[in-house]
Short mmCIF file of C-alpha atoms in Angstrom, two decimals:
data_model
loop_
_atom_site.label_atom_id
_atom_site.label_comp_id
_atom_site.label_asym_id
_atom_site.label_seq_id
_atom_site.Cartn_x
_atom_site.Cartn_y
_atom_site.Cartn_z
CA MET A 6 0.22 0.27 0.07
CA ILE A 7 1.11 3.34 -0.41
CA GLU A 8 1.68 4.19 3.32
CA GLU A 9 5.13 2.82 2.48
CA PRO A 10 7.52 5.49 1.62
CA TYR A 11 8.68 3.87 -2.03
CA ARG A 12 4.83 3.37 -2.91
CA TRP A 13 4.45 6.52 -2.42
CA VAL A 14 7.25 7.99 -4.33
CA GLU A 15 5.59 5.40 -7.43
CA ALA A 16 2.09 7.09 -6.87
CA VAL A 17 3.30 10.40 -7.45
CA ALA A 18 5.34 8.96 -10.64
CA ASN A 19 2.04 7.21 -11.93
CA ARG A 20 0.01 10.57 -10.94
CA ARG A 21 2.55 12.33 -12.87
CA GLU A 22 2.61 10.48 -16.30
CA TYR A 23 -1.49 10.24 -15.86
CA ILE A 24 -1.26 14.21 -15.90
CA GLU A 25 0.50 15.00 -18.47
CA THR A 26 -0.59 12.27 -20.49
CA GLN A 27 -4.00 14.48 -19.83
CA LEU A 28 -2.07 17.75 -20.22
CA ALA A 29 -0.51 16.92 -23.61
CA PRO A 30 -2.71 17.82 -26.50
CA GLY A 31 -3.21 21.87 -24.27
CA SER A 32 -2.80 24.41 -27.18
CA ALA A 33 0.12 26.62 -26.54
CA ILE A 34 0.04 30.26 -25.06
CA ALA A 35 2.42 32.88 -25.56
CA ALA A 36 2.46 35.65 -23.91
CA VAL A 37 5.45 38.75 -24.96
CA SER A 38 6.66 42.49 -23.69
CA CYS A 39 6.67 45.20 -25.92
CA ALA A 40 6.10 49.18 -25.74
CA GLU A 41 2.70 49.40 -24.92
CA GLY A 42 2.43 46.74 -22.44
CA ILE A 43 2.55 42.78 -22.51
CA LEU A 44 0.72 41.00 -25.12
CA LEU A 45 -1.12 37.51 -24.45
CA ALA A 46 -1.98 35.71 -27.75
CA ALA A 47 -4.15 32.02 -27.96
CA VAL A 48 -5.49 30.52 -31.25
CA GLY A 49 -8.49 28.19 -31.01
CA ARG A 50 -11.58 27.59 -31.49
CA THR A 51 -13.18 26.42 -28.54
CA ARG A 52 -12.82 28.13 -25.05
CA GLN A 53 -11.46 31.05 -23.81
CA LYS A 54 -7.99 31.02 -22.78
CA LEU A 55 -6.64 34.29 -21.68
CA PHE A 56 -8.54 36.13 -18.45
CA GLU A 57 -8.16 39.11 -16.45
CA ILE A 58 -6.74 38.40 -13.05
CA TYR A 59 -6.72 41.99 -11.61
CA ASP A 60 -5.35 45.58 -13.09
CA ARG A 61 -1.91 44.33 -13.85
CA ILE A 62 -2.21 40.46 -13.93
CA ALA A 63 -3.31 37.91 -16.80
CA MET A 64 -3.30 34.48 -16.73
CA GLY A 65 -3.58 32.15 -19.20
CA ALA A 66 -4.58 28.12 -18.90
CA ILE A 67 -4.60 25.62 -20.46
CA GLY A 68 -5.91 21.79 -18.82
CA HIS A 69 -9.25 21.05 -17.57
CA PRO A 70 -12.00 23.26 -17.59
CA GLY A 71 -13.00 22.78 -13.76
CA ASP A 72 -9.43 22.83 -12.58
CA ILE A 73 -8.59 26.27 -14.17
CA GLU A 74 -11.84 27.74 -12.90
CA ARG A 75 -11.02 27.12 -9.33
CA LEU A 76 -7.60 28.32 -9.76
CA ARG A 77 -8.57 31.47 -11.38
CA MET A 78 -11.40 32.49 -9.01
CA ALA A 79 -9.02 31.33 -6.16
CA ALA A 80 -6.52 34.08 -7.74
CA ILE A 81 -9.28 37.05 -8.93
CA GLU A 82 -10.42 36.60 -5.07
CA LEU A 83 -6.92 36.98 -3.32
CA ALA A 84 -6.36 39.70 -4.88
CA SER A 85 -9.24 41.17 -4.90
CA THR A 86 -9.25 40.63 -1.06
CA GLU A 87 -5.11 42.23 -1.07
CA GLY A 88 -6.58 45.05 -3.50
CA PHE A 89 -9.57 45.80 -1.46
CA THR A 90 -7.86 45.84 2.24
CA ARG A 91 -4.35 47.76 1.44
CA SER A 92 -3.70 49.14 -2.31
CA ALA A 93 -4.10 47.87 -6.01
CA ALA A 94 -0.06 48.75 -5.67
CA ASP A 95 0.11 45.76 -3.16
CA VAL A 96 -1.04 43.00 -5.45
CA SER A 97 2.16 41.49 -6.95
CA LEU A 98 1.99 38.10 -8.96
CA ARG A 99 5.16 37.28 -7.66
CA ARG A 100 3.62 37.01 -4.03
CA LEU A 101 0.22 35.41 -5.94
CA ALA A 102 2.17 32.65 -7.18
CA TYR A 103 4.53 31.94 -4.46
CA TYR A 104 2.25 31.73 -1.56
CA SER A 105 -0.76 31.63 -2.96
CA LEU A 106 -1.14 29.42 -5.65
CA SER A 107 2.11 27.03 -5.37
CA PRO A 108 1.17 25.57 -1.38
CA VAL A 109 -2.45 24.68 -2.49
CA LEU A 110 -1.30 22.93 -6.22
CA LYS A 111 1.47 20.76 -4.45
CA GLY A 112 -1.07 19.90 -1.96
CA ALA A 113 -3.15 18.66 -4.18
CA PHE A 114 -0.70 16.53 -5.79
CA GLU A 115 0.52 14.94 -3.40
CA GLN A 116 -2.51 14.25 -2.00
CA VAL A 117 -2.50 10.58 -3.52
CA TYR A 118 -5.77 9.76 -2.43
CA GLY A 119 -7.49 13.07 -3.49
CA ALA A 120 -7.82 14.58 -7.05
CA PRO A 121 -4.87 16.85 -8.28
CA TYR A 122 -5.19 19.74 -10.61
CA LEU A 123 -5.24 19.19 -14.10
CA ALA A 124 -3.46 22.43 -15.33
CA ARG A 125 -1.20 25.06 -16.35
CA LEU A 126 -1.17 27.91 -15.49
CA LEU A 127 0.92 31.15 -17.74
CA PHE A 128 0.38 34.39 -15.61
CA ALA A 129 2.02 37.80 -16.45
CA GLU A 130 2.31 40.91 -14.46
CA VAL A 131 2.94 44.37 -16.44
CA GLY A 132 5.65 46.55 -14.58
CA ASN A 133 6.43 50.22 -15.69
CA THR A 134 8.94 49.76 -18.31
CA ALA A 135 9.56 46.15 -20.39
CA GLU A 136 12.39 45.23 -18.20
CA GLU A 137 10.39 44.85 -15.19
CA ASP A 138 7.26 42.85 -16.51
CA LEU A 139 7.42 39.89 -14.96
CA PHE A 140 6.28 36.52 -16.35
CA LEU A 141 5.46 33.17 -14.03
CA ARG A 142 4.94 29.31 -15.83
CA VAL A 143 2.94 27.59 -12.27
CA GLU A 144 3.07 23.98 -12.73
CA TYR A 145 -0.16 21.41 -11.10
CA ASP A 146 2.98 19.78 -8.57
CA GLY A 147 3.46 23.74 -7.74
CA ALA A 148 6.53 24.58 -9.31
CA ILE A 149 7.20 27.65 -10.71
CA ALA A 150 9.06 28.78 -13.57
CA THR A 151 9.88 32.80 -14.12
CA ASN A 152 11.35 34.57 -16.88
CA GLY A 153 14.85 35.40 -14.33
CA GLY A 154 15.15 38.68 -13.12
CA VAL A 155 16.43 37.17 -9.50
CA LEU A 156 20.10 37.64 -8.79
CA GLY A 157 20.80 40.25 -10.92
CA THR A 158 19.96 38.48 -13.73
CA ALA A 159 18.57 40.47 -17.00
CA ARG A 160 14.27 39.34 -17.06
CA GLN A 161 13.94 37.14 -20.44
CA ALA A 162 10.53 39.34 -22.38
CA PHE A 163 8.53 36.44 -22.49
CA GLY A 164 6.41 33.17 -21.25
CA ALA A 165 5.26 30.20 -23.15
CA LEU A 166 2.84 27.79 -21.75
CA SER A 167 2.39 24.39 -24.09
CA GLY A 168 0.78 20.90 -23.90
CA THR A 169 4.57 19.74 -22.79
CA HIS A 170 8.18 20.57 -22.29
CA ALA A 171 9.07 20.35 -25.59
CA SER A 172 6.63 22.48 -27.14
CA THR A 173 7.20 25.14 -24.55
CA GLU A 174 10.79 24.85 -24.87
CA LEU A 175 10.59 25.33 -28.78
CA MET A 176 8.65 28.60 -28.05
CA GLU A 177 11.02 29.40 -25.80
CA THR A 178 14.15 28.78 -27.65
CA PHE A 179 12.19 30.56 -30.18
CA LEU A 180 11.12 33.70 -28.79
CA GLN A 181 14.59 33.89 -27.05
CA ARG A 182 15.87 34.26 -30.87
CA GLU A 183 13.01 36.46 -32.45
CA HIS A 184 11.87 38.51 -30.21
CA ASP A 185 12.99 42.53 -29.08
CA ARG A 186 11.36 43.78 -25.53
CA ARG A 187 11.06 47.71 -27.76
CA SER A 188 9.16 45.63 -30.79
CA THR A 189 5.13 47.85 -30.88
CA LEU A 190 2.64 46.21 -30.31
CA PRO A 191 1.97 45.19 -34.20
CA ARG A 192 5.55 43.47 -33.86
CA ALA A 193 4.60 41.70 -31.10
CA VAL A 194 1.68 40.62 -32.42
CA ASP A 195 3.29 38.84 -35.47
CA VAL A 196 6.19 36.86 -32.87
CA ALA A 197 3.23 35.71 -30.80
CA VAL A 198 1.04 34.49 -33.36
CA ASN A 199 4.37 32.40 -34.86
CA ALA A 200 5.16 31.46 -31.04
CA TRP A 201 1.67 29.61 -31.06
CA THR A 202 2.59 28.37 -34.71
CA ILE A 203 6.01 26.79 -33.47
CA GLY A 204 4.27 25.52 -30.20
CA SER A 205 1.22 23.67 -31.79
CA LEU A 206 3.94 22.13 -34.68
CA ALA A 207 6.28 20.39 -31.75
CA LEU A 208 2.67 19.06 -29.95
CA GLY A 209 2.56 15.66 -29.63
CA GLU A 210 5.40 12.36 -30.72
CA ALA A 211 5.77 13.06 -34.26
CA GLY A 212 6.02 17.11 -33.22
CA ILE A 213 9.09 19.06 -34.34
CA ARG A 214 12.01 19.07 -32.84
CA GLU A 215 14.39 21.59 -33.99
CA LEU A 216 12.71 25.48 -35.38
CA PRO A 217 11.42 24.85 -38.71
CA ASP A 218 12.29 27.23 -41.37
CA LYS A 219 10.21 30.46 -42.44
CA ALA A 220 8.11 29.02 -45.00
CA ALA A 221 6.85 25.93 -42.87
CA ILE A 222 6.29 28.33 -39.85
CA ALA A 223 4.16 30.25 -42.33
CA ASP A 224 2.92 27.84 -44.11
CA HIS A 225 1.50 25.73 -41.18
CA ARG A 226 -0.10 29.56 -39.48
CA ARG A 227 -1.74 30.19 -42.59
CA LYS A 228 -3.13 26.97 -42.25
CA GLN A 229 -4.06 26.71 -38.65
CA LEU A 230 -5.42 30.24 -38.60
CA ALA A 231 -7.96 29.74 -41.65
CA GLY A 232 -10.01 27.41 -39.15
CA ASN A 233 -9.21 28.97 -35.71
CA VAL A 234 -9.32 32.67 -34.46
CA ILE A 235 -6.71 34.37 -32.33
CA GLU A 236 -7.52 34.93 -28.78
CA ALA A 237 -4.92 38.72 -27.82
CA VAL A 238 -5.62 40.67 -24.94
CA LEU A 239 -2.57 43.38 -24.54
CA LEU A 240 -1.72 44.10 -20.81
CA GLU A 241 -1.23 48.19 -21.05
CA ARG A 242 1.74 49.72 -20.09
CA ASP A 243 0.31 53.19 -19.35
CA ALA A 244 -0.01 54.15 -15.62
CA LYS A 245 -2.53 56.87 -16.43
CA LEU A 246 -5.35 53.65 -16.04
CA SER A 247 -6.09 51.39 -13.66
CA VAL A 248 -7.23 48.44 -15.11
CA ARG A 249 -4.96 47.75 -17.86
CA TYR A 250 -6.09 44.42 -19.14
CA ARG A 251 -7.93 44.78 -22.31
CA SER A 252 -9.25 42.65 -25.38
CA LEU A 253 -7.17 43.57 -29.14
CA THR A 254 -9.43 45.38 -31.65
CA ASP A 255 -10.05 43.11 -35.01
CA GLU A 256 -8.32 46.11 -36.67
CA GLU A 257 -5.31 45.18 -34.40
CA LEU A 258 -5.62 41.90 -35.45
CA GLN A 259 -6.23 42.05 -38.82
CA PRO A 260 -2.36 42.09 -40.08
CA VAL A 261 -2.22 39.02 -38.83
CA THR A 262 -5.24 37.12 -39.79
CA SER A 263 -5.24 38.99 -43.82
CA SER A 264 -1.32 37.53 -43.51
CA MET B 23 -19.59 27.99 -3.70
CA ALA B 24 -16.67 31.19 -4.96
CA ALA B 25 -18.95 31.95 -8.18
CA ALA B 26 -22.54 33.09 -6.43
CA ASP B 27 -20.58 34.82 -3.93
CA ASP B 28 -20.81 38.80 -4.59
CA PHE B 29 -17.71 40.49 -3.54
CA ALA B 30 -19.30 42.12 0.01
CA ALA B 31 -19.96 38.09 0.94
CA VAL B 32 -16.53 37.40 -0.09
CA LEU B 33 -15.30 40.59 2.17
CA ARG B 34 -17.55 39.29 4.93
CA ARG B 35 -16.91 36.10 4.70
CA LYS B 36 -12.99 36.55 5.47
CA GLY B 37 -13.82 38.96 8.15
CA LEU B 38 -12.26 42.89 6.06
CA ILE B 39 -15.66 44.58 6.44
CA ALA B 40 -18.37 44.70 9.22
CA PRO B 41 -20.73 42.07 9.56
CA VAL B 42 -24.52 42.84 9.37
CA PRO B 43 -25.80 44.37 12.53
CA ALA B 44 -29.34 42.92 13.67
CA LEU B 45 -32.50 45.67 12.85
CA GLY B 46 -34.74 46.45 15.69
CA SER B 47 -32.12 46.09 18.66
CA ASN B 48 -32.81 49.23 19.93
CA ALA B 49 -36.22 51.01 19.67
CA SER B 50 -34.77 54.50 21.37
CA THR B 51 -32.39 55.16 19.12
CA THR B 52 -35.41 56.55 16.42
CA ALA B 53 -34.51 60.23 17.84
CA ILE B 54 -30.81 60.36 17.32
CA VAL B 55 -31.32 59.21 13.64
CA ALA B 56 -33.50 62.46 13.21
CA ALA B 57 -30.73 64.37 14.55
CA GLN B 58 -28.07 62.47 12.41
CA THR B 59 -26.49 64.76 9.92
CA HIS B 60 -25.26 64.46 6.26
CA ALA B 61 -24.46 67.99 6.44
CA THR B 62 -23.10 68.93 2.68
CA THR B 63 -24.78 69.22 -0.73
CA VAL B 64 -24.47 67.04 -4.01
CA LEU B 65 -26.94 67.67 -7.10
CA ALA B 66 -26.83 65.43 -10.24
CA PHE B 67 -29.06 66.48 -13.94
CA LYS B 68 -29.42 65.30 -16.68
CA PHE B 69 -28.43 67.68 -19.91
CA LYS B 70 -27.94 67.64 -22.92
CA GLY B 71 -23.97 66.14 -22.70
CA GLY B 72 -24.76 62.97 -20.61
CA VAL B 73 -25.37 63.61 -16.84
CA LEU B 74 -23.27 66.26 -14.39
CA VAL B 75 -22.39 65.41 -11.43
CA ALA B 76 -21.88 68.12 -9.10
CA GLY B 77 -20.52 68.47 -4.94
CA ASP B 78 -19.15 71.53 -2.65
CA ARG B 79 -15.68 70.40 -0.83
CA ARG B 80 -16.66 71.17 3.45
CA ALA B 81 -16.78 67.95 5.88
CA THR B 82 -17.96 68.59 9.23
CA ALA B 83 -18.60 67.52 12.44
CA GLY B 84 -21.19 68.78 14.53
CA ASN B 85 -20.37 72.63 14.18
CA THR B 86 -17.23 72.24 13.13
CA VAL B 87 -15.30 72.41 9.24
CA VAL B 88 -12.80 69.06 9.45
CA TYR B 89 -11.40 69.37 6.17
CA ASP B 90 -12.46 72.07 3.46
CA ARG B 91 -10.97 69.57 -0.11
CA ALA B 92 -13.52 66.31 0.96
CA ASP B 93 -14.33 65.06 -2.65
CA LYS B 94 -17.86 63.58 -2.52
CA VAL B 95 -18.39 63.04 -6.29
CA LEU B 96 -16.75 59.69 -6.52
CA GLU B 97 -15.96 57.45 -9.25
CA ILE B 98 -17.17 53.57 -9.23
CA ASP B 99 -16.21 53.07 -12.48
CA ARG B 100 -14.99 54.17 -15.82
CA HIS B 101 -19.61 54.89 -16.75
CA SER B 102 -20.14 55.57 -12.79
CA ILE B 103 -20.36 58.04 -10.54
CA MET B 104 -21.38 58.19 -6.74
CA ALA B 105 -21.83 61.27 -4.86
CA ILE B 106 -22.74 60.91 -1.67
CA ALA B 107 -23.65 63.02 1.70
CA GLY B 108 -23.68 61.42 5.18
CA VAL B 109 -21.16 60.42 7.03
CA PRO B 110 -17.56 59.82 5.05
CA ALA B 111 -16.26 56.54 6.29
CA THR B 112 -18.71 54.52 5.73
CA ALA B 113 -19.17 56.60 2.78
CA TRP B 114 -16.17 56.10 1.56
CA GLU B 115 -16.07 51.98 2.45
CA MET B 116 -18.90 51.73 0.64
CA ALA B 117 -17.32 53.30 -2.44
CA ARG B 118 -14.59 51.14 -2.46
CA VAL B 119 -16.77 48.47 -2.09
CA LEU B 120 -18.70 49.28 -5.08
CA GLU B 121 -15.87 49.94 -6.71
CA HIS B 122 -13.95 46.48 -6.52
CA SER B 123 -17.61 44.65 -6.27
CA PHE B 124 -18.32 45.61 -9.96
CA GLN B 125 -14.46 45.03 -11.06
CA PHE B 126 -14.81 41.43 -8.81
CA PHE B 127 -17.67 40.66 -11.37
CA ARG B 128 -16.51 41.23 -14.38
CA ARG B 129 -13.57 39.56 -14.10
CA THR B 130 -14.96 35.89 -12.53
CA GLN B 131 -18.39 36.51 -14.37
CA LEU B 132 -16.24 37.12 -17.81
CA GLN B 133 -19.13 39.85 -18.25
CA GLU B 134 -19.56 43.35 -17.18
CA MET B 135 -22.14 43.66 -14.98
CA SER B 136 -25.62 44.98 -15.87
CA VAL B 137 -27.08 49.46 -14.97
CA ASP B 138 -30.13 46.83 -12.86
CA GLY B 139 -26.99 45.28 -11.15
CA LYS B 140 -24.94 48.00 -10.45
CA VAL B 141 -27.84 50.24 -8.84
CA ARG B 142 -29.12 47.30 -6.76
CA ALA B 143 -25.44 46.54 -5.56
CA LEU B 144 -25.29 50.02 -3.45
CA SER B 145 -28.87 49.29 -2.58
CA LYS B 146 -27.93 46.07 -0.67
CA LEU B 147 -25.32 47.76 0.76
CA LEU B 148 -27.09 50.78 2.23
CA ARG B 149 -29.76 48.11 3.40
CA ASP B 150 -26.97 46.10 5.02
CA ASN B 151 -25.78 49.34 6.39
CA PHE B 152 -29.01 50.02 7.49
CA GLY B 153 -28.58 48.46 11.78
CA PHE B 154 -25.94 51.10 11.99
CA VAL B 155 -28.25 53.36 10.88
CA MET B 156 -30.79 52.24 13.65
CA GLN B 157 -27.64 52.46 15.94
CA GLY B 158 -26.70 56.59 15.05
CA ILE B 159 -24.01 56.25 13.55
CA GLY B 160 -22.85 55.83 10.20
CA ILE B 161 -26.22 56.46 7.87
CA VAL B 162 -25.13 57.87 3.81
CA VAL B 163 -27.55 59.14 1.89
CA PRO B 164 -25.90 58.69 -2.05
CA ILE B 165 -26.95 59.88 -5.40
CA PHE B 166 -25.61 57.31 -8.54
CA ALA B 167 -25.45 58.32 -12.14
CA THR B 168 -24.14 56.04 -15.15
CA TYR B 169 -24.46 55.73 -18.61
CA ASP B 170 -26.34 52.63 -19.72
CA ALA B 171 -23.99 51.37 -22.89
CA THR B 172 -26.12 48.63 -23.80
CA SER B 173 -29.21 47.71 -25.15
CA ASP B 174 -30.72 51.67 -25.37
CA PRO B 175 -28.24 53.97 -24.81
CA ALA B 176 -28.85 56.30 -22.22
CA ALA B 177 -27.71 58.88 -19.09
CA ARG B 178 -28.84 57.62 -16.08
CA LEU B 179 -29.53 58.42 -12.57
CA TYR B 180 -30.85 57.07 -9.07
CA PHE B 181 -30.99 58.84 -5.83
CA TYR B 182 -32.03 56.45 -2.80
CA ASP B 183 -33.00 56.52 0.66
CA ALA B 184 -30.92 55.41 3.95
CA MET B 185 -32.50 52.01 3.90
CA GLY B 186 -31.75 51.61 0.48
CA ALA B 187 -34.59 51.99 -1.82
CA GLN B 188 -33.32 53.73 -5.04
CA PHE B 189 -35.66 56.37 -7.14
CA GLU B 190 -34.72 56.66 -10.64
CA VAL B 191 -35.43 59.93 -11.74
CA THR B 192 -35.80 61.27 -15.12
CA ASP B 193 -33.91 64.55 -14.82
CA TYR B 194 -32.93 65.52 -11.50
CA ALA B 195 -31.94 64.60 -8.22
CA ALA B 196 -30.12 66.30 -4.84
CA THR B 197 -28.65 64.95 -1.44
CA GLY B 198 -27.43 66.17 1.87
CA SER B 199 -28.67 69.67 3.99
CA GLY B 200 -28.58 72.18 0.85
CA SER B 201 -30.87 69.86 -1.13
CA PRO B 202 -34.16 71.36 -0.27
CA VAL B 203 -32.54 74.80 -1.49
CA VAL B 204 -31.29 72.79 -4.81
CA ARG B 205 -34.28 70.37 -5.71
CA GLY B 206 -36.12 74.40 -5.10
CA ILE B 207 -33.82 75.61 -7.60
CA LEU B 208 -33.05 72.96 -10.26
CA TYR B 209 -37.51 72.26 -10.39
CA TYR B 210 -37.68 76.29 -11.09
CA GLU B 211 -35.07 75.83 -14.02
CA ASN B 212 -36.50 73.14 -15.04
CA HIS B 213 -39.88 74.70 -15.65
CA TRP B 214 -39.57 78.25 -15.26
CA GLY B 215 -35.65 78.65 -17.00
CA LYS B 216 -34.78 79.89 -20.46
CA LYS B 217 -34.94 76.00 -21.08
CA PRO B 218 -35.23 72.97 -19.68
CA LEU B 219 -32.54 71.25 -17.94
CA LEU B 220 -32.27 68.54 -20.43
CA GLN B 221 -31.57 70.94 -23.15
CA LEU B 222 -28.40 72.79 -21.53
CA ASP B 223 -24.99 72.86 -22.98
CA GLU B 224 -22.32 71.79 -20.98
CA HIS B 225 -21.69 75.98 -20.00
CA GLU B 226 -24.92 76.45 -19.34
CA ALA B 227 -24.86 73.49 -17.34
CA VAL B 228 -22.11 73.92 -15.29
CA THR B 229 -23.26 77.50 -14.88
CA VAL B 230 -26.54 76.53 -13.38
CA ALA B 231 -24.61 73.83 -10.98
CA LEU B 232 -22.54 76.59 -9.36
CA ARG B 233 -25.20 79.16 -8.57
CA ALA B 234 -27.16 76.19 -7.13
CA LEU B 235 -24.56 75.15 -5.01
CA ASP B 236 -23.55 78.95 -4.17
CA THR B 237 -27.31 79.55 -2.89
CA ALA B 238 -26.96 76.09 -0.80
CA ALA B 239 -24.17 77.53 0.82
CA GLU B 240 -25.28 81.33 1.98
CA SER B 241 -27.71 79.43 4.18
CA ASP B 242 -26.79 75.95 4.63
CA THR B 243 -23.75 76.34 6.90
CA ALA B 244 -22.64 72.67 6.38
CA THR B 245 -21.93 73.47 2.57
CA GLY B 246 -18.80 75.52 1.35
CA GLY B 247 -19.36 77.76 -1.50
CA VAL B 248 -16.39 78.58 -3.40
CA ASP B 249 -13.41 79.61 -1.70
CA ARG B 250 -12.27 82.75 -3.94
CA ASP B 251 -9.29 83.19 -1.92
CA ALA B 252 -7.67 79.27 -1.44
CA LYS B 253 -9.12 78.54 -5.34
CA ILE B 254 -10.99 75.91 -4.25
CA PHE B 255 -14.41 75.02 -6.51
CA PRO B 256 -16.75 72.19 -6.53
CA VAL B 257 -15.93 69.25 -7.72
CA ILE B 258 -17.47 68.69 -11.13
CA LYS B 259 -18.20 65.42 -13.19
CA ILE B 260 -19.61 64.73 -16.40
CA VAL B 261 -21.03 60.91 -17.29
CA SER B 262 -21.66 60.55 -20.96
CA ALA B 263 -21.28 57.66 -23.12
CA ALA B 264 -16.64 58.65 -23.52
CA GLY B 265 -17.38 57.76 -20.27
CA ILE B 266 -16.47 60.26 -17.68
CA THR B 267 -15.31 63.35 -16.83
CA THR B 268 -13.47 66.01 -14.08
CA LEU B 269 -13.58 69.17 -15.22
CA ALA B 270 -10.46 71.58 -14.32
CA ASP B 271 -10.56 73.98 -11.62
CA ARG B 272 -9.47 76.22 -13.62
CA GLN B 273 -12.65 76.02 -16.15
CA ILE B 274 -14.83 76.43 -13.54
CA ALA B 275 -13.28 79.03 -11.89
CA ALA B 276 -13.47 81.49 -15.38
CA LEU B 277 -17.27 80.34 -15.77
CA PHE B 278 -17.85 81.31 -11.67
CA LYS B 279 -16.06 84.24 -12.51
CA ARG B 280 -18.01 85.33 -15.82
CA SER B 281 -21.43 83.58 -14.77
CA VAL B 282 -22.02 83.41 -10.74
CA ALA B 283 -19.56 85.82 -8.72
CA SER B 284 -20.53 89.20 -10.67
#
């Protein structure tokens, strides 16, 4: 029985394999810093994948809708009560993820008699400058990956999330090479949709493991956009606004959808 | 679970705002209620460009003026204003709860709260507060002005009583100790003035508002007029389809000099 330590390790390993299998088809989400703020983009047809959490925080999620909903509600409730009792300036993504969400996810994951959360989350928090933008990927077991910025290292200007680790890593490789945080919004939308395309190509057993050439990206992207829609939101950098979250308009997406 | 909670319920569950006190625990408090002041003047009326909401800046405690730059015309969201008369601590807290409630609803439910829902949310806060009013503390009598951008675009204006009843008005509303005078002026302007309030342009509307507040301050000690030495002017905001505009002090100063102070 799993009272024995090695059985517990085995049970957790099984559970990890089960969750990874469940999440593997999850379609990618790309987030990039740009001059206007942070752009989050996904391509799909069915359900909403990008959500507003608080004034400067947005979330993208893949996984089971019920679990995503529970985590989304928890995040909004925590941020809102903090913002109400103190101030909006005291709501921080770092604290939200490390002190509140991560322990809950780890707890659920390791309680092998209970159900784990079948979800992966990507959070973005817009800063006053692009150098201060924060991206956090929170895994179903409570593990957190950031875009750096600790101990004096430079932060990356992007965050990526996909169904498999291989897909996520290839998206990051692509964004590392192609994206510049000084881009303006139209360029950021283009790069984000390309990153999504890389993520999509890398999914599955037969998925690519090396970055494809430009023509292959453009080809796959065109095919995907034909049957799907782009979901894109911007966390605006404009400090005059208190609520920074807004959806991109059709006009703003037009250059990408018509390409 | 959480999906059904409104934000005030979340705050109560977490003990972050006062619980709803029981009503009728002390029947002899009615005399105190009558004596409670809501010393201020705020007014709102519809005009050609939307709804104008104006309030004086004086805050009083009994006979003492404690603050001369109080803001009683509070922005709740991009299209809603709550103008307050009553106990500032309770009123500002209500405005904060309301502001967070609307955003909490939008974020959790993934749609904007309807105008009726917003109007009702304030009503519920007042209702929940009525136990405190009966204990002689914390009376709030607000005005709520908003722009309904959805099905039937229109500016909408409501006033409330301390128990939370809401009344939608077609033309104007005023609350606070100076409001009887202001209601008289607005009624007069609307019926026998040069033109009805609804047909005023922005200049004319601001002039009417400034004159009304000046008249209220003339007889009501709790209403601050215009402090010309310190350059303290009333707060005037306009709600329209485009959102909320706050009039700059120098704009008000110029109009005041031209149309009121002469």
